PDB file of C-alpha atoms and ligand atoms in Angstrom:
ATOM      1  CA  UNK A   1      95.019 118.049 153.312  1.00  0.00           C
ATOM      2  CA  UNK A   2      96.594 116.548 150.159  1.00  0.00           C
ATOM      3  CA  UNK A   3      98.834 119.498 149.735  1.00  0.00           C
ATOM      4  CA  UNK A   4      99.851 119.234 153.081  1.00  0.00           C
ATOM      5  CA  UNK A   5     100.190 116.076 154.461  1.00  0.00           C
ATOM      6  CA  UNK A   6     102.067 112.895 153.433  1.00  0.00           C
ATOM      7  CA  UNK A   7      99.508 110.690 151.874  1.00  0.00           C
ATOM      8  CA  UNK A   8      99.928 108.016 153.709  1.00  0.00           C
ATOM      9  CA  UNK A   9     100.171 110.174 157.021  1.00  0.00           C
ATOM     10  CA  UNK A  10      99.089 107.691 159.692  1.00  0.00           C
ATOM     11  CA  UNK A  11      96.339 108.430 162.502  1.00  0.00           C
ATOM     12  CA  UNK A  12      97.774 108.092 165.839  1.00  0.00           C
ATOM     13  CA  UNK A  13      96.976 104.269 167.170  1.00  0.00           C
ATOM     14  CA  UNK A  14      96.525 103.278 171.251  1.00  0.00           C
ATOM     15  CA  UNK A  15      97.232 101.120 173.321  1.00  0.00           C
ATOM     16  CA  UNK A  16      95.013  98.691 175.002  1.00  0.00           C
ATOM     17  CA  UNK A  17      94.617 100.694 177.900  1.00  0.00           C
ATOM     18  CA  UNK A  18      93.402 103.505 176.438  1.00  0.00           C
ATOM     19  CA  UNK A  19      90.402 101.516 175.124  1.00  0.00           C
ATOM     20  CA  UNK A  20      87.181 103.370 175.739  1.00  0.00           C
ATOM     21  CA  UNK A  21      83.697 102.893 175.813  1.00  0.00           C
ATOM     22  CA  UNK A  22      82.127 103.252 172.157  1.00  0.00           C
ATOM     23  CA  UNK A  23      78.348 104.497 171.616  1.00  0.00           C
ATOM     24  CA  UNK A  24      76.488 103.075 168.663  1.00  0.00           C
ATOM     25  CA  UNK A  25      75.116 105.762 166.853  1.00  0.00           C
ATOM     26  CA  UNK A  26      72.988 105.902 163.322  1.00  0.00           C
ATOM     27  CA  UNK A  27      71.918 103.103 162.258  1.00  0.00           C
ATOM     28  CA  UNK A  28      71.995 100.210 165.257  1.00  0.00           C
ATOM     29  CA  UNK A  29      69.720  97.684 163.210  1.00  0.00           C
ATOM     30  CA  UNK A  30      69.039  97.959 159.492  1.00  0.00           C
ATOM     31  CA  UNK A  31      66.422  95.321 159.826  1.00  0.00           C
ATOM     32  CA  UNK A  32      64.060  97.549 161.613  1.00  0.00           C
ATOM     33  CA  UNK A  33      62.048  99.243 159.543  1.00  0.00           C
ATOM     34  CA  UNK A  34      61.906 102.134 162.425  1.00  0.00           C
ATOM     35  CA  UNK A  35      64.876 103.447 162.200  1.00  0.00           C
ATOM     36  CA  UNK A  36      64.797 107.026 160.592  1.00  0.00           C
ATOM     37  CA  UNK A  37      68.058 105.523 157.575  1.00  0.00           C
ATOM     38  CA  UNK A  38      65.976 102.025 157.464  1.00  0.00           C
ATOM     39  CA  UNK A  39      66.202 100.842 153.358  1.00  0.00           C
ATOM     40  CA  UNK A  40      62.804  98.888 152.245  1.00  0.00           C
ATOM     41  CA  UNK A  41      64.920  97.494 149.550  1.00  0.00           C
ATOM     42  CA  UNK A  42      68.085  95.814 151.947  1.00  0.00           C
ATOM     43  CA  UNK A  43      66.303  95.986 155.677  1.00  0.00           C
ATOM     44  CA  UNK A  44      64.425  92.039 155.278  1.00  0.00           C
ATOM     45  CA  UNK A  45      67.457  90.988 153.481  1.00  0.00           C
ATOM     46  CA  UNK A  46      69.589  92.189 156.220  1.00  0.00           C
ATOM     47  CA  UNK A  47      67.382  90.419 158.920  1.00  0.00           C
ATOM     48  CA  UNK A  48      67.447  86.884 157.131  1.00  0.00           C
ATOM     49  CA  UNK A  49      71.349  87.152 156.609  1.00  0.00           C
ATOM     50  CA  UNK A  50      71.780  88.031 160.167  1.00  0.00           C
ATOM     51  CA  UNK A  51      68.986  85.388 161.759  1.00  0.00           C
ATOM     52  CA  UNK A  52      71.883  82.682 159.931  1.00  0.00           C
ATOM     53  CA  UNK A  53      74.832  84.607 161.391  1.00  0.00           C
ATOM     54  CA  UNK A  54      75.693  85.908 158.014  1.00  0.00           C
ATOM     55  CA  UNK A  55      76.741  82.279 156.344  1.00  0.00           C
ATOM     56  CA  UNK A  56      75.101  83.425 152.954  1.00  0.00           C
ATOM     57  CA  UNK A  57      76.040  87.218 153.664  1.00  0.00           C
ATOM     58  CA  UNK A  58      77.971  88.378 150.666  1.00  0.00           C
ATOM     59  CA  UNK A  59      80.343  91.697 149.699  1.00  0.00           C
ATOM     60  CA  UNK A  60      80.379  92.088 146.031  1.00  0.00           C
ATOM     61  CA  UNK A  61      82.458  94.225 144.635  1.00  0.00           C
ATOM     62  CA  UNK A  62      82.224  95.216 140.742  1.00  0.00           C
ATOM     63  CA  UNK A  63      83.021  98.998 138.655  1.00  0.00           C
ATOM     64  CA  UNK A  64      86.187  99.479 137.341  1.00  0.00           C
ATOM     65  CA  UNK A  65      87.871  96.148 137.923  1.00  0.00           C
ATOM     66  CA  UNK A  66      88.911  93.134 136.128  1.00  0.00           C
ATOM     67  CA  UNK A  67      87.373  90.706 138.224  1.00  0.00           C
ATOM     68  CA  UNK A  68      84.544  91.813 139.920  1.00  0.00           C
ATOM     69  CA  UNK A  69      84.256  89.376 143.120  1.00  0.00           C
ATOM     70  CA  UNK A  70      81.456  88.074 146.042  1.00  0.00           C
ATOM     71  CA  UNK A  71      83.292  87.679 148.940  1.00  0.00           C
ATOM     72  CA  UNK A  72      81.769  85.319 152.404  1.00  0.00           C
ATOM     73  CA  UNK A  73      83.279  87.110 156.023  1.00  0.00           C
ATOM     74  CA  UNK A  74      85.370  83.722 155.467  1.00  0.00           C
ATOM     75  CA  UNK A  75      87.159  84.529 152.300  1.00  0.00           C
ATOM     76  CA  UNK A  76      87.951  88.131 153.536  1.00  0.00           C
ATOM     77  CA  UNK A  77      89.000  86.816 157.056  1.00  0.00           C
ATOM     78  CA  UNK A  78      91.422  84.159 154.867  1.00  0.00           C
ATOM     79  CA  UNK A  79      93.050  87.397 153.644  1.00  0.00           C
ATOM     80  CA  UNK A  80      95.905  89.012 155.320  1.00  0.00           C
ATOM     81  CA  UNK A  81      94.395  91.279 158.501  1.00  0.00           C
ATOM     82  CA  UNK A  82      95.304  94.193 160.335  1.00  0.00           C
ATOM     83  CA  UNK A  83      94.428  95.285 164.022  1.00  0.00           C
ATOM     84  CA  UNK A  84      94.834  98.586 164.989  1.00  0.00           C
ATOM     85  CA  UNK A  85      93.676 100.753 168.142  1.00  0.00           C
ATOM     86  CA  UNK A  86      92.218 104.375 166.890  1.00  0.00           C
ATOM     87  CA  UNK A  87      90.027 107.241 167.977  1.00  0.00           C
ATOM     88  CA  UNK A  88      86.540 107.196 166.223  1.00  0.00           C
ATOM     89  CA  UNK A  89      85.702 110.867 166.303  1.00  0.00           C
ATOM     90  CA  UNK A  90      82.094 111.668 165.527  1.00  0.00           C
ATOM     91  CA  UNK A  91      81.156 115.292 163.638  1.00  0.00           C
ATOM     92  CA  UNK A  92      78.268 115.592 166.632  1.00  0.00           C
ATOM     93  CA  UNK A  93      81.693 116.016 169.021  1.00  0.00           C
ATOM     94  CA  UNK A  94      82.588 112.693 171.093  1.00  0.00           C
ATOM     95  CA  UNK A  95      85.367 110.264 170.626  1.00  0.00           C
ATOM     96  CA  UNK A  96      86.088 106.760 171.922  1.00  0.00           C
ATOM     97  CA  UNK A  97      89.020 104.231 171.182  1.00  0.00           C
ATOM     98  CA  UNK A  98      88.516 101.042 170.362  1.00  0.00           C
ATOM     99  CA  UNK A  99      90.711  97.798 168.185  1.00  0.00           C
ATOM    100  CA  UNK A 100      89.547  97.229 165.149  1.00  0.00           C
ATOM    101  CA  UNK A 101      90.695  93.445 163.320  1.00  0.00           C
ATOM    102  CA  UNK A 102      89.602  93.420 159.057  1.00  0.00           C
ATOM    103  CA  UNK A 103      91.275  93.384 155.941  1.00  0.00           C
ATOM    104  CA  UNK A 104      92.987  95.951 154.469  1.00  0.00           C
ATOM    105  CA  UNK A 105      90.265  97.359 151.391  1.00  0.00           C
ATOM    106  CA  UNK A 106      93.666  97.491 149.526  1.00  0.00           C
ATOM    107  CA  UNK A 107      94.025  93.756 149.693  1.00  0.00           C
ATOM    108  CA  UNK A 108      90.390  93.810 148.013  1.00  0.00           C
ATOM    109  CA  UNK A 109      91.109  95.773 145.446  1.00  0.00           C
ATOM    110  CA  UNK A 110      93.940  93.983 144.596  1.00  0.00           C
ATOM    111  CA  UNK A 111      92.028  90.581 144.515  1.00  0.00           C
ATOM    112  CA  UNK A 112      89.208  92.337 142.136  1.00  0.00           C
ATOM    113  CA  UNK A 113      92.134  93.565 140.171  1.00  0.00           C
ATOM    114  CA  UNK A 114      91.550  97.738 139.836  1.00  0.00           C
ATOM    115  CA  UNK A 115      91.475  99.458 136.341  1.00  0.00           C
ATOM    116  CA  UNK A 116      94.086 102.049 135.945  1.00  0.00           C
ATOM    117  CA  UNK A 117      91.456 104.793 135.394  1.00  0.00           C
ATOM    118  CA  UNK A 118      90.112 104.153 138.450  1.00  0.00           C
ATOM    119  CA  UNK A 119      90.341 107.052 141.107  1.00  0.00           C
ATOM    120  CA  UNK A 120      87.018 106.601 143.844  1.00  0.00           C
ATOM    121  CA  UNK A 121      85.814 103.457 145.588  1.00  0.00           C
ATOM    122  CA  UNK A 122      81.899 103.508 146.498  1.00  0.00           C
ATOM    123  CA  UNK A 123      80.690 101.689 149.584  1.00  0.00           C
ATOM    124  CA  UNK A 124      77.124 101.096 150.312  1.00  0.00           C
ATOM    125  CA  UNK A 125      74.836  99.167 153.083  1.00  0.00           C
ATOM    126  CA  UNK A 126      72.180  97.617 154.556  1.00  0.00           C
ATOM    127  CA  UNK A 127      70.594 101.046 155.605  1.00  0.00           C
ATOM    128  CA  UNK A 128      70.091 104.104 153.572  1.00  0.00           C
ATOM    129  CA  UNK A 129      73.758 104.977 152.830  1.00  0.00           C
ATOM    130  CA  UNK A 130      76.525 105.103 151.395  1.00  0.00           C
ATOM    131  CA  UNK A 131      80.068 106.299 151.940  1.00  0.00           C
ATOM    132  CA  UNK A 132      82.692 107.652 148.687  1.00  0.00           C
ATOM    133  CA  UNK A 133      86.720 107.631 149.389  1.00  0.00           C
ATOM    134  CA  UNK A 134      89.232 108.661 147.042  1.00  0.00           C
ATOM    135  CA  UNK A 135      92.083 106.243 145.512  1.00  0.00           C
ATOM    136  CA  UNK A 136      94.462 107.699 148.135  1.00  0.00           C
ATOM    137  CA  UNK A 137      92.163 106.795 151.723  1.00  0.00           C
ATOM    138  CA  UNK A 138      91.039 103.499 149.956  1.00  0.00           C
ATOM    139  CA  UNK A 139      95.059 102.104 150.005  1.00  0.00           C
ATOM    140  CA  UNK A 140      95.683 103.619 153.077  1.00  0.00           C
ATOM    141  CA  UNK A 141      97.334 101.330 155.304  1.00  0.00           C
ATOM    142  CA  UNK A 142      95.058 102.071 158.461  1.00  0.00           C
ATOM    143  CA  UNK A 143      91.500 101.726 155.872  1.00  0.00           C
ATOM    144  CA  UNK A 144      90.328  98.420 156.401  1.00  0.00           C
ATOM    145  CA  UNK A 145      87.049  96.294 155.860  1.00  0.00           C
ATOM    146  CA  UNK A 146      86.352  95.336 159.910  1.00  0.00           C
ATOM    147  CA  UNK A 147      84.477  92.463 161.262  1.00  0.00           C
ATOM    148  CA  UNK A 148      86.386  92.081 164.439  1.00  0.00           C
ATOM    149  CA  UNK A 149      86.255  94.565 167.815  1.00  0.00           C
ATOM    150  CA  UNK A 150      88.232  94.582 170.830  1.00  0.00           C
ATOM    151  CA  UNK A 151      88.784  91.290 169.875  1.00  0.00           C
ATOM    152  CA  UNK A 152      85.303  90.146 169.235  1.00  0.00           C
ATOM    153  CA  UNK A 153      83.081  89.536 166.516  1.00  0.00           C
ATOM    154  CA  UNK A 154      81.651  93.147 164.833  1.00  0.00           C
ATOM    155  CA  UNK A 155      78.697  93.624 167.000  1.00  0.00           C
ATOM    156  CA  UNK A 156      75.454  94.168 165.400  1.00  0.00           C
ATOM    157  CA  UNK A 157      75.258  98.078 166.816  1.00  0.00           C
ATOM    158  CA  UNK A 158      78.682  98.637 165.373  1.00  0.00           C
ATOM    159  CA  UNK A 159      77.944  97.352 161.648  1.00  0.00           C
ATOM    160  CA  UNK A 160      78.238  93.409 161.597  1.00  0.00           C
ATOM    161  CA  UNK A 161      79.533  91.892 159.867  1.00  0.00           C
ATOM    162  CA  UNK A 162      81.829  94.768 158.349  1.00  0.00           C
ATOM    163  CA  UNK A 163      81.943  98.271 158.122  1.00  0.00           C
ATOM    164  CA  UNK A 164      84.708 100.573 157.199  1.00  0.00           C
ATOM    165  CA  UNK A 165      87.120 101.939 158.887  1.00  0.00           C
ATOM    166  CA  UNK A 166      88.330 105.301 158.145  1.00  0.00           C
ATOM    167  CA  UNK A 167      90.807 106.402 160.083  1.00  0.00           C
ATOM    168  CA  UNK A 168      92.128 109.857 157.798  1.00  0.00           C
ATOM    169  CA  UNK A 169      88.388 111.293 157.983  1.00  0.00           C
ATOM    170  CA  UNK A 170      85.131 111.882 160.338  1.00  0.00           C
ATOM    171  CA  UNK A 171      82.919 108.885 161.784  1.00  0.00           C
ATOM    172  CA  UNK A 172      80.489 109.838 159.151  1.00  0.00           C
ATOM    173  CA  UNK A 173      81.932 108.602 156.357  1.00  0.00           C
ATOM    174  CA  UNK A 174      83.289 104.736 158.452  1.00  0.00           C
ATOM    175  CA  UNK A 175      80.406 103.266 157.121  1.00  0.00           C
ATOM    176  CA  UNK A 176      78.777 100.353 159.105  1.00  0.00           C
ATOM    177  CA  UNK A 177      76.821  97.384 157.542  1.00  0.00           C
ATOM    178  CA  UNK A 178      78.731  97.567 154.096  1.00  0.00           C
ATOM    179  CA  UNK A 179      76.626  95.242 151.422  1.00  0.00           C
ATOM    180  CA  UNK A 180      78.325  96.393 147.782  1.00  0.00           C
ATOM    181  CA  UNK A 181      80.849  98.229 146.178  1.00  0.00           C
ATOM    182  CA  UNK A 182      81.605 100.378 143.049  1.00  0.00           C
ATOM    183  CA  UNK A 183      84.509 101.207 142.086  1.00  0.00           C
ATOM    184  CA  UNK A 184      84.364 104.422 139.777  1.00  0.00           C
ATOM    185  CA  UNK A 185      86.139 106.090 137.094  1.00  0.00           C
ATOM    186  CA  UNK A 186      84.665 109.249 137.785  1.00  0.00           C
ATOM    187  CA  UNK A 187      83.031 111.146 140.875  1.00  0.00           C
ATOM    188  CA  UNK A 188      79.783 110.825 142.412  1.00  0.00           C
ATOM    189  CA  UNK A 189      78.048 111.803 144.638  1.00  0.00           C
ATOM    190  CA  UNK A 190      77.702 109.314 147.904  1.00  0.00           C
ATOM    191  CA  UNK A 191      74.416 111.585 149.317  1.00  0.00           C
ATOM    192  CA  UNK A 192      76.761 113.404 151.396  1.00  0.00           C
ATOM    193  CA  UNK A 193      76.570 116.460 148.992  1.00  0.00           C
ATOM    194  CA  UNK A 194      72.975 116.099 148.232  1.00  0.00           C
ATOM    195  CA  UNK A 195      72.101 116.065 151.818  1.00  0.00           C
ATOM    196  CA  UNK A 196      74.216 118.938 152.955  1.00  0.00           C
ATOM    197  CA  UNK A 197      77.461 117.417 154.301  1.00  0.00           C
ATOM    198  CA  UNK A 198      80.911 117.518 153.150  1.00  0.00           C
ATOM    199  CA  UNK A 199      81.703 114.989 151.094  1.00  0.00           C
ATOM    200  CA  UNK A 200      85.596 115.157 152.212  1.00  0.00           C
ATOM    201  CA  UNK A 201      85.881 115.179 155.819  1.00  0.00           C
ATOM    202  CA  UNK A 202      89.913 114.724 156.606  1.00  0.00           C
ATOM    203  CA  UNK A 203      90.881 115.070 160.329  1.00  0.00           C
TER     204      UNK A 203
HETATM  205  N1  LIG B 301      75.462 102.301 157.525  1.00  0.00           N
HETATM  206  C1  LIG B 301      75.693 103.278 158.426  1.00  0.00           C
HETATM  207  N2  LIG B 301      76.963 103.618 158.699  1.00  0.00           N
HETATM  208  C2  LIG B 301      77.221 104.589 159.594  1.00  0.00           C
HETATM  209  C3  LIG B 301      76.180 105.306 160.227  1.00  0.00           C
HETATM  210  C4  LIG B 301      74.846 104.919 159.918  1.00  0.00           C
HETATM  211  O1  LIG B 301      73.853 105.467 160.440  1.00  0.00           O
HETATM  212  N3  LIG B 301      74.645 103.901 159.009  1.00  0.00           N
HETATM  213  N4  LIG B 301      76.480 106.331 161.116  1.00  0.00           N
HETATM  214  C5  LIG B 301      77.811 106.928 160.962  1.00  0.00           C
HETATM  215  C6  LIG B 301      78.201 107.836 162.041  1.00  0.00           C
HETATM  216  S1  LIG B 301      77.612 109.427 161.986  1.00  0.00           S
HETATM  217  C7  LIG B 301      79.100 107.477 163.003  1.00  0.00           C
HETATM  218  S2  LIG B 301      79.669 108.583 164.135  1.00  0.00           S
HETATM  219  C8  LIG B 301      79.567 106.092 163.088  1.00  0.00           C
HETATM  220  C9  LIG B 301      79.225 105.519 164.444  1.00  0.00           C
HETATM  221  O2  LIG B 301      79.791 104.260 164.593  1.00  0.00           O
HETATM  222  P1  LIG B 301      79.418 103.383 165.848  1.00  0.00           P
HETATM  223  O3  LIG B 301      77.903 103.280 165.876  1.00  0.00           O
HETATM  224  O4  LIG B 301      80.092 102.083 165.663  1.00  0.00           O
HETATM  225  O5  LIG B 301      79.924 104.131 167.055  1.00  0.00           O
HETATM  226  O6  LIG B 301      79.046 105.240 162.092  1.00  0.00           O
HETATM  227  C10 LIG B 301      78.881 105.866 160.843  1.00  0.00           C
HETATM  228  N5  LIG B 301      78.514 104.873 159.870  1.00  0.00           N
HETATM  229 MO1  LIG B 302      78.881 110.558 163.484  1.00  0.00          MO
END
């Protein structure tokens, strides 16, 4: 893909008409403790941030940065946003199209101030996992920290109050519910690997 695409290739975007339904899959709640991906350590935390519509919810962001930063959903909405409409396409085999409103993650980065060395950014959530980009999806354009769809708040189903979206690569790796992240010098592993899936997965 890197050999031969433009990296900063764009994934085709929609118009409002072309809007679909969108399932929730994985995770739909990380507060309930049923749920096969449910994380003893985050899942109560999760369900107190959520019963006070996520007014103490936090993203911190630390690693390789100069200013490693807790951000509210109101700082990151005070940042410059993006809305685009784009095809979530799921390794199981559906699709759906739906608007997306967050911040760029390169905006982020830029407030926390990257290191030069730094070449991965490390997301992780509420539930068991965790999702690993390279330097090159993470400024994407079309990446962006979400909390809005089709014009709404993030539902609860679809990560609230913001997941990831990943336009360049497989629904897998648009992770939902994102709590923390690392920025990293060096690779690692995001469980993808460990747990038999490709850790790259470009469309
Ligand atoms: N935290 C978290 N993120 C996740 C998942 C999950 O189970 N937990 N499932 C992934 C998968 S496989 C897909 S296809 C999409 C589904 O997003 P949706 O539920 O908003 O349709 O979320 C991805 N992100
Ligand atoms: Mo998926």
């Amino acid at each position: 893909h890197r050999l031969l695409l433009p990296t900063n290739a764009l994934a085709r975007e929609h118009s409002h008409g072309e809007i679909s339904s969108s399932p929730a899959i994985g995770t739909t709640n990380p507060g309930d403790p049923n749920q096969y991906l449910f994380d003893p350590s985050y899942g109560e935390t999760y369900d107190r941030l959520r019963a006070d519509a996520f007014a103490d919810w936090r993203l911190t962001v630390e690693g390789s940065v100069l200013r490693p930063g807790a951000f509210s959903l109101g700082d990151l909405q005070r940042m410059p946003a993006r809305t685009q409409i784009t095809r979530h396409t799921c390794e199981e085999g559906w699709s759906s199209i739906a608007e997306w409103t967050g911040v760029p993650l390169k905006r982020v980065l830029e407030a926390v101030g990257t290191k030069p060395e730094a070449r991965y950014v490390q997301l992780y959530s509420y539930d068991y996992v965790a999702s690993g980009i390279d330097m090159i999806d993470a400024l994407h354009p079309q990446t962006i920290l979400a909390y809005g769809m089709n014009g709404r708040d993030l539902p609860l189903a679809h990560g609230a109050p913001l997941r990831l979206r990943l336009e360049t690569q497989l629904g897998y790796k648009s992770l939902k519910f994102v709590r923390h992240i690392v920025v990293l010098d060096a690779f690692e592993d995001d469980g993808s690997i460990a747990t038999g899936w490709a850790w790259y997965a470009g469309i």
